[in-house]
Amino acid sequence: MLTTASRSKALQNATVADADSALALDLTVVESPAALDDHLKAATSTVVVRPDISAETGSALYHRPGAPLGEEVTAHLWNRAGDRVVAHPFVPGTPHFANGVVHHGRLVLTDCWRCFTLEEGPRTLLTSVINLSPANPLLTRLTTGLEPLVKAAGMDDGPVHFELVVGKDTLKVVKWAARPGGSPLPELCSLLGVPGQAGALTTGRPVALADAGDIGFVSDYSFIVRTHGRLVEITGLSDLLGRPSYVAPERIPEPGVRLTPSVNEDPVMTLWLRHEDEATLLADIDHYQQRNREGVFVLSDGALPSRVPDH
């Protein structure tokens, strides 16, 4: 049996395939820069490349048609990856996080999150998550689809975290581990007023998200920095803080601090959002996404970042 504690994405994917081949990525293990170069040259569509073992949440690189990975990016990948990387064809769909607890061999999903991203060169950076409603039919689909995985892994009790891509008729497990979900998911559960995974682990009594009732919606939103420089101002900050769902800042940089380009999940400005109406919160996320594309940080030794394509 493959250990659920393994950080290897290749071993994680093998366990997924043992449970249900439809859940698994078409993963290739690549053990040298030359082999990766050959693999990417043969690709006819977007390929996602990651270190096989990495502590970074945002470690994926996207080798897109007409926009191959450059030498500097590839060298940085191998410096982080060490001895091998994994590659798979891009899977269309919407990224999601799902947290749960295996309780007496059964999977109980405690909190689930839809993700929002922006394409930045060879990377897709996470900007926001929003919780799924307890009434969302996707919860049943996720629980039913992921239950075979925890059984194949031999899990009886304990936390489990999934990173998924959800399509109209497909469900793919990108990464998973027998551990609690990381920040900001526990903090967002607290803002939402639900126990979530952390509460289940504390009390030993997991509450399924599907049984949580009418809880409303929460989100975080993080803004991207594209150039090096010292912060002069944040354009339209009052507008950003004046949206209907804005609750409080997690972090807002002060003028004068030096900012570096966002590469992984290392935000420099993050806002907390909450609203009873999902459409209102989604409209605010859409507004922030547009402002983020345009650039909000004015730097002393760098111009306002140019507008990036709306994907």
GROMACS .gro file of C-alpha atoms in nm:
model
  311
    1MET     CA    1   0.000   0.000   0.000
    2LEU     CA    2   0.130   0.346  -0.089
    3THR     CA    3   0.161   0.573   0.211
    4THR     CA    4  -0.076   0.868   0.231
    5ALA     CA    5   0.198   1.069   0.399
    6SER     CA    6   0.407   1.069   0.080
    7ARG     CA    7   0.480   1.410  -0.067
    8SER     CA    8   0.560   1.261  -0.408
    9LYS     CA    9   0.302   1.366  -0.666
   10ALA     CA   10   0.384   1.055  -0.869
   11LEU     CA   11   0.302   0.828  -0.573
   12GLN     CA   12  -0.009   1.030  -0.493
   13ASN     CA   13  -0.126   0.989  -0.852
   14ALA     CA   14  -0.056   0.615  -0.844
   15THR     CA   15  -0.283   0.579  -0.541
   16VAL     CA   16  -0.552   0.778  -0.720
   17ALA     CA   17  -0.522   0.551  -1.025
   18ASP     CA   18  -0.552   0.243  -0.801
   19ALA     CA   19  -0.879   0.385  -0.665
   20ASP     CA   20  -1.029   0.503  -0.994
   21SER     CA   21  -0.836   0.561  -1.316
   22ALA     CA   22  -1.086   0.830  -1.419
   23LEU     CA   23  -0.971   1.044  -1.126
   24ALA     CA   24  -0.599   1.021  -1.211
   25LEU     CA   25  -0.389   1.254  -1.424
   26ASP     CA   26  -0.202   1.117  -1.725
   27LEU     CA   27   0.124   1.176  -1.542
   28THR     CA   28   0.476   1.136  -1.681
   29VAL     CA   29   0.780   1.125  -1.451
   30VAL     CA   30   1.081   1.305  -1.602
   31GLU     CA   31   1.425   1.259  -1.449
   32SER     CA   32   1.650   1.499  -1.639
   33PRO     CA   33   1.636   1.841  -1.808
   34ALA     CA   34   1.712   1.678  -2.143
   35ALA     CA   35   1.425   1.432  -2.103
   36LEU     CA   36   1.189   1.716  -2.010
   37ASP     CA   37   1.300   1.914  -2.315
   38ASP     CA   38   1.223   1.615  -2.539
   39HIS     CA   39   0.887   1.562  -2.370
   40LEU     CA   40   0.782   1.924  -2.417
   41LYS     CA   41   0.902   1.940  -2.777
   42ALA     CA   42   0.673   1.648  -2.858
   43ALA     CA   43   0.369   1.814  -2.696
   44THR     CA   44   0.095   1.955  -2.917
   45SER     CA   45  -0.107   2.120  -2.639
   46THR     CA   46  -0.049   2.280  -2.300
   47VAL     CA   47   0.156   2.071  -2.057
   48VAL     CA   48   0.165   2.132  -1.681
   49VAL     CA   49   0.505   2.070  -1.519
   50ARG     CA   50   0.571   2.049  -1.143
   51PRO     CA   51   0.847   1.931  -0.910
   52ASP     CA   52   0.763   1.580  -0.799
   53ILE     CA   53   0.822   1.689  -0.440
   54SER     CA   54   0.770   2.050  -0.339
   55ALA     CA   55   0.635   2.235  -0.038
   56GLU     CA   56   0.516   2.521  -0.259
   57THR     CA   57   0.143   2.546  -0.329
   58GLY     CA   58   0.195   2.731  -0.657
   59SER     CA   59   0.476   2.523  -0.806
   60ALA     CA   60   0.310   2.444  -1.141
   61LEU     CA   61   0.450   2.578  -1.468
   62TYR     CA   62   0.251   2.585  -1.793
   63HIS     CA   63   0.422   2.504  -2.122
   64ARG     CA   64   0.170   2.657  -2.362
   65PRO     CA   65   0.169   2.637  -2.745
   66GLY     CA   66   0.356   2.942  -2.869
   67ALA     CA   67   0.484   3.019  -2.518
   68PRO     CA   68   0.737   2.751  -2.421
   69LEU     CA   69   0.918   2.754  -2.090
   70GLY     CA   70   1.234   2.964  -2.109
   71GLU     CA   71   1.579   2.847  -2.002
   72GLU     CA   72   1.576   3.058  -1.684
   73VAL     CA   73   1.234   2.924  -1.577
   74THR     CA   74   1.335   2.566  -1.654
   75ALA     CA   75   1.662   2.603  -1.462
   76HIS     CA   76   1.471   2.738  -1.161
   77LEU     CA   77   1.232   2.443  -1.184
   78TRP     CA   78   1.516   2.191  -1.164
   79ASN     CA   79   1.684   2.382  -0.882
   80ARG     CA   80   1.367   2.340  -0.676
   81ALA     CA   81   1.280   1.992  -0.799
   82GLY     CA   82   1.614   1.824  -0.743
   83ASP     CA   83   1.609   1.488  -0.919
   84ARG     CA   84   1.279   1.472  -1.104
   85VAL     CA   85   0.967   1.652  -1.218
   86VAL     CA   86   0.623   1.536  -1.326
   87ALA     CA   87   0.429   1.649  -1.632
   88HIS     CA   88   0.072   1.603  -1.750
   89PRO     CA   89  -0.156   1.746  -2.019
   90PHE     CA   90  -0.355   2.049  -1.910
   91VAL     CA   91  -0.695   1.945  -1.774
   92PRO     CA   92  -0.981   2.186  -1.854
   93GLY     CA   93  -1.210   2.274  -1.567
   94THR     CA   94  -1.228   2.478  -1.249
   95PRO     CA   95  -0.972   2.431  -0.970
   96HIS     CA   96  -1.115   2.342  -0.629
   97PHE     CA   97  -0.986   2.261  -0.282
   98ALA     CA   98  -1.167   2.009  -0.064
   99ASN     CA   99  -1.099   1.942   0.303
  100GLY     CA  100  -1.239   1.658   0.502
  101VAL     CA  101  -1.201   1.399   0.773
  102VAL     CA  102  -1.202   1.024   0.732
  103HIS     CA  103  -1.416   0.900   1.021
  104HIS     CA  104  -1.442   0.524   1.076
  105GLY     CA  105  -1.342   0.469   0.712
  106ARG     CA  106  -1.596   0.713   0.566
  107LEU     CA  107  -1.510   1.045   0.400
  108VAL     CA  108  -1.682   1.351   0.546
  109LEU     CA  109  -1.617   1.673   0.349
  110THR     CA  110  -1.613   1.962   0.595
  111ASP     CA  111  -1.531   2.258   0.366
  112CYS     CA  112  -1.488   2.293  -0.010
  113TRP     CA  113  -1.364   2.588  -0.215
  114ARG     CA  114  -1.381   2.709  -0.574
  115CYS     CA  115  -1.057   2.877  -0.687
  116PHE     CA  116  -0.993   3.183  -0.905
  117THR     CA  117  -0.662   3.237  -1.084
  118LEU     CA  118  -0.481   3.472  -1.321
  119GLU     CA  119  -0.234   3.365  -1.589
  120GLU     CA  120   0.104   3.529  -1.540
  121GLY     CA  121   0.353   3.411  -1.801
  122PRO     CA  122   0.428   3.043  -1.741
  123ARG     CA  123   0.237   3.041  -1.413
  124THR     CA  124  -0.125   3.047  -1.306
  125LEU     CA  125  -0.144   3.232  -0.975
  126LEU     CA  126  -0.420   3.170  -0.722
  127THR     CA  127  -0.598   3.496  -0.637
  128SER     CA  128  -0.912   3.389  -0.452
  129VAL     CA  129  -1.126   3.109  -0.314
  130ILE     CA  130  -1.497   3.104  -0.229
  131ASN     CA  131  -1.676   2.839  -0.027
  132LEU     CA  132  -1.927   2.603  -0.185
  133SER     CA  133  -2.280   2.631  -0.053
  134PRO     CA  134  -2.406   2.333   0.152
  135ALA     CA  135  -2.680   2.304  -0.112
  136ASN     CA  136  -2.435   2.281  -0.401
  137PRO     CA  137  -2.486   1.946  -0.581
  138LEU     CA  138  -2.111   1.927  -0.643
  139LEU     CA  139  -2.065   1.822  -0.279
  140THR     CA  140  -2.237   1.488  -0.341
  141ARG     CA  141  -2.035   1.437  -0.655
  142LEU     CA  142  -1.709   1.509  -0.471
  143THR     CA  143  -1.789   1.286  -0.175
  144THR     CA  144  -1.894   0.997  -0.398
  145GLY     CA  145  -1.598   1.044  -0.631
  146LEU     CA  146  -1.331   1.075  -0.363
  147GLU     CA  147  -1.451   0.803  -0.125
  148PRO     CA  148  -1.279   0.526  -0.329
  149LEU     CA  149  -0.948   0.711  -0.295
  150VAL     CA  150  -0.947   0.714   0.085
  151LYS     CA  151  -1.048   0.347   0.083
  152ALA     CA  152  -0.769   0.257  -0.163
  153ALA     CA  153  -0.523   0.442   0.061
  154GLY     CA  154  -0.638   0.238   0.361
  155MET     CA  155  -0.740   0.543   0.564
  156ASP     CA  156  -0.960   0.478   0.868
  157ASP     CA  157  -0.944   0.812   1.053
  158GLY     CA  158  -0.775   1.148   1.012
  159PRO     CA  159  -0.764   1.463   0.802
  160VAL     CA  160  -0.740   1.471   0.423
  161HIS     CA  161  -0.690   1.756   0.178
  162PHE     CA  162  -0.751   1.747  -0.198
  163GLU     CA  163  -0.657   1.977  -0.487
  164LEU     CA  164  -0.894   1.908  -0.776
  165VAL     CA  165  -0.994   2.014  -1.125
  166VAL     CA  166  -1.368   1.990  -1.177
  167GLY     CA  167  -1.508   1.973  -1.529
  168LYS     CA  168  -1.865   1.936  -1.647
  169ASP     CA  169  -1.839   1.558  -1.658
  170THR     CA  170  -1.490   1.500  -1.516
  171LEU     CA  171  -1.312   1.509  -1.183
  172LYS     CA  172  -0.933   1.495  -1.158
  173VAL     CA  173  -0.721   1.483  -0.843
  174VAL     CA  174  -0.415   1.704  -0.892
  175LYS     CA  175  -0.270   1.655  -0.543
  176TRP     CA  176  -0.388   1.507  -0.216
  177ALA     CA  177  -0.246   1.435   0.126
  178ALA     CA  178  -0.351   1.298   0.463
  179ARG     CA  179  -0.312   1.634   0.636
  180PRO     CA  180  -0.521   1.941   0.722
  181GLY     CA  181  -0.576   2.207   0.458
  182GLY     CA  182  -0.350   2.509   0.494
  183SER     CA  183  -0.408   2.881   0.534
  184PRO     CA  184  -0.633   3.064   0.454
  185LEU     CA  185  -0.893   2.785   0.454
  186PRO     CA  186  -0.918   2.742   0.834
  187GLU     CA  187  -0.933   3.120   0.878
  188LEU     CA  188  -1.210   3.148   0.619
  189CYS     CA  189  -1.410   2.878   0.798
  190SER     CA  190  -1.382   3.086   1.116
  191LEU     CA  191  -1.501   3.395   0.927
  192LEU     CA  192  -1.790   3.189   0.790
  193GLY     CA  193  -1.879   3.064   1.138
  194VAL     CA  194  -1.854   2.692   1.065
  195PRO     CA  195  -1.633   2.432   1.238
  196GLY     CA  196  -1.471   2.318   0.914
  197GLN     CA  197  -1.191   2.066   0.916
  198ALA     CA  198  -1.010   2.225   1.211
  199GLY     CA  199  -1.321   2.202   1.427
  200ALA     CA  200  -1.371   1.838   1.332
  201LEU     CA  201  -1.014   1.754   1.427
  202THR     CA  202  -1.049   1.934   1.761
  203THR     CA  203  -1.380   1.780   1.866
  204GLY     CA  204  -1.357   1.445   1.687
  205ARG     CA  205  -1.711   1.502   1.557
  206PRO     CA  206  -1.698   1.597   1.188
  207VAL     CA  207  -1.987   1.805   1.055
  208ALA     CA  208  -2.041   1.753   0.684
  209LEU     CA  209  -2.062   2.075   0.486
  210ALA     CA  210  -2.382   1.941   0.327
  211ASP     CA  211  -2.543   1.956   0.673
  212ALA     CA  212  -2.431   2.307   0.762
  213GLY     CA  213  -2.749   2.491   0.662
  214ASP     CA  214  -2.765   2.848   0.528
  215ILE     CA  215  -2.419   2.985   0.606
  216GLY     CA  216  -2.358   3.249   0.337
  217PHE     CA  217  -2.028   3.299   0.157
  218VAL     CA  218  -1.673   3.408   0.235
  219SER     CA  219  -1.362   3.465   0.026
  220ASP     CA  220  -1.013   3.603   0.031
  221TYR     CA  221  -0.863   3.806  -0.252
  222SER     CA  222  -0.492   3.858  -0.322
  223PHE     CA  223  -0.335   4.113  -0.556
  224ILE     CA  224  -0.032   4.046  -0.776
  225VAL     CA  225   0.291   4.245  -0.806
  226ARG     CA  226   0.460   4.223  -1.147
  227THR     CA  227   0.777   4.432  -1.107
  228HIS     CA  228   1.039   4.507  -0.842
  229GLY     CA  229   1.016   4.840  -0.667
  230ARG     CA  230   0.932   5.048  -0.363
  231LEU     CA  231   0.559   5.106  -0.313
  232VAL     CA  232   0.442   5.463  -0.378
  233GLU     CA  233   0.066   5.404  -0.366
  234ILE     CA  234  -0.211   5.155  -0.428
  235THR     CA  235  -0.433   5.297  -0.697
  236GLY     CA  236  -0.802   5.315  -0.611
  237LEU     CA  237  -0.755   5.162  -0.267
  238SER     CA  238  -1.073   5.325  -0.135
  239ASP     CA  239  -1.267   5.161  -0.417
  240LEU     CA  240  -1.115   4.822  -0.336
  241LEU     CA  241  -1.213   4.859   0.029
  242GLY     CA  242  -1.558   4.992  -0.056
  243ARG     CA  243  -1.703   4.683  -0.223
  244PRO     CA  244  -2.023   4.540  -0.070
  245SER     CA  245  -1.859   4.218   0.050
  246TYR     CA  246  -1.538   4.371   0.192
  247VAL     CA  247  -1.492   4.287   0.561
  248ALA     CA  248  -1.132   4.357   0.661
  249PRO     CA  249  -0.773   4.345   0.537
  250GLU     CA  250  -0.555   4.045   0.601
  251ARG     CA  251  -0.257   4.247   0.484
  252ILE     CA  252  -0.211   4.579   0.303
  253PRO     CA  253   0.146   4.699   0.234
  254GLU     CA  254   0.246   5.043   0.353
  255PRO     CA  255   0.401   5.300   0.116
  256GLY     CA  256   0.778   5.272   0.114
  257VAL     CA  257   0.804   4.896   0.146
  258ARG     CA  258   0.992   4.711  -0.127
  259LEU     CA  259   0.781   4.469  -0.330
  260THR     CA  260   0.898   4.179  -0.544
  261PRO     CA  261   0.708   4.009  -0.828
  262SER     CA  262   0.457   3.744  -0.728
  263VAL     CA  263   0.583   3.400  -0.827
  264ASN     CA  264   0.415   3.143  -0.604
  265GLU     CA  265   0.152   3.180  -0.332
  266ASP     CA  266   0.314   3.481  -0.167
  267PRO     CA  267   0.056   3.765  -0.177
  268VAL     CA  268   0.147   4.118  -0.073
  269MET     CA  269  -0.211   4.244  -0.032
  270THR     CA  270  -0.504   4.024   0.071
  271LEU     CA  271  -0.859   4.124   0.161
  272TRP     CA  272  -1.126   3.927   0.350
  273LEU     CA  273  -1.474   3.920   0.197
  274ARG     CA  274  -1.812   3.802   0.322
  275HIS     CA  275  -2.173   3.830   0.202
  276GLU     CA  276  -2.496   3.637   0.238
  277ASP     CA  277  -2.558   3.667  -0.137
  278GLU     CA  278  -2.324   3.462  -0.356
  279ALA     CA  279  -2.385   3.677  -0.666
  280THR     CA  280  -2.273   3.989  -0.479
  281LEU     CA  281  -1.953   3.825  -0.362
  282LEU     CA  282  -1.882   3.683  -0.709
  283ALA     CA  283  -1.931   4.031  -0.859
  284ASP     CA  284  -1.673   4.170  -0.616
  285ILE     CA  285  -1.426   3.895  -0.702
  286ASP     CA  286  -1.480   3.972  -1.072
  287HIS     CA  287  -1.414   4.342  -1.004
  288TYR     CA  288  -1.095   4.260  -0.815
  289GLN     CA  289  -0.982   4.025  -1.093
  290GLN     CA  290  -1.018   4.308  -1.345
  291ARG     CA  291  -0.831   4.555  -1.124
  292ASN     CA  292  -0.563   4.292  -1.065
  293ARG     CA  293  -0.516   4.246  -1.440
  294GLU     CA  294  -0.475   4.619  -1.482
  295GLY     CA  295  -0.232   4.647  -1.189
  296VAL     CA  296  -0.293   4.833  -0.863
  297PHE     CA  297   0.059   4.899  -0.729
  298VAL     CA  298   0.255   5.212  -0.828
  299LEU     CA  299   0.627   5.161  -0.759
  300SER     CA  300   0.902   5.423  -0.735
  301ASP     CA  301   1.139   5.244  -0.975
  302GLY     CA  302   0.885   5.072  -1.194
  303ALA     CA  303   0.581   5.187  -1.387
  304LEU     CA  304   0.230   5.065  -1.317
  305PRO     CA  305   0.226   4.712  -1.460
  306SER     CA  306   0.081   4.697  -1.810
  307ARG     CA  307  -0.254   4.534  -1.865
  308VAL     CA  308  -0.239   4.157  -1.912
  309PRO     CA  309  -0.472   3.953  -2.136
  310ASP     CA  310  -0.813   3.861  -1.999
  311HIS     CA  311  -0.819   3.480  -2.006
   0.00000   0.00000   0.00000
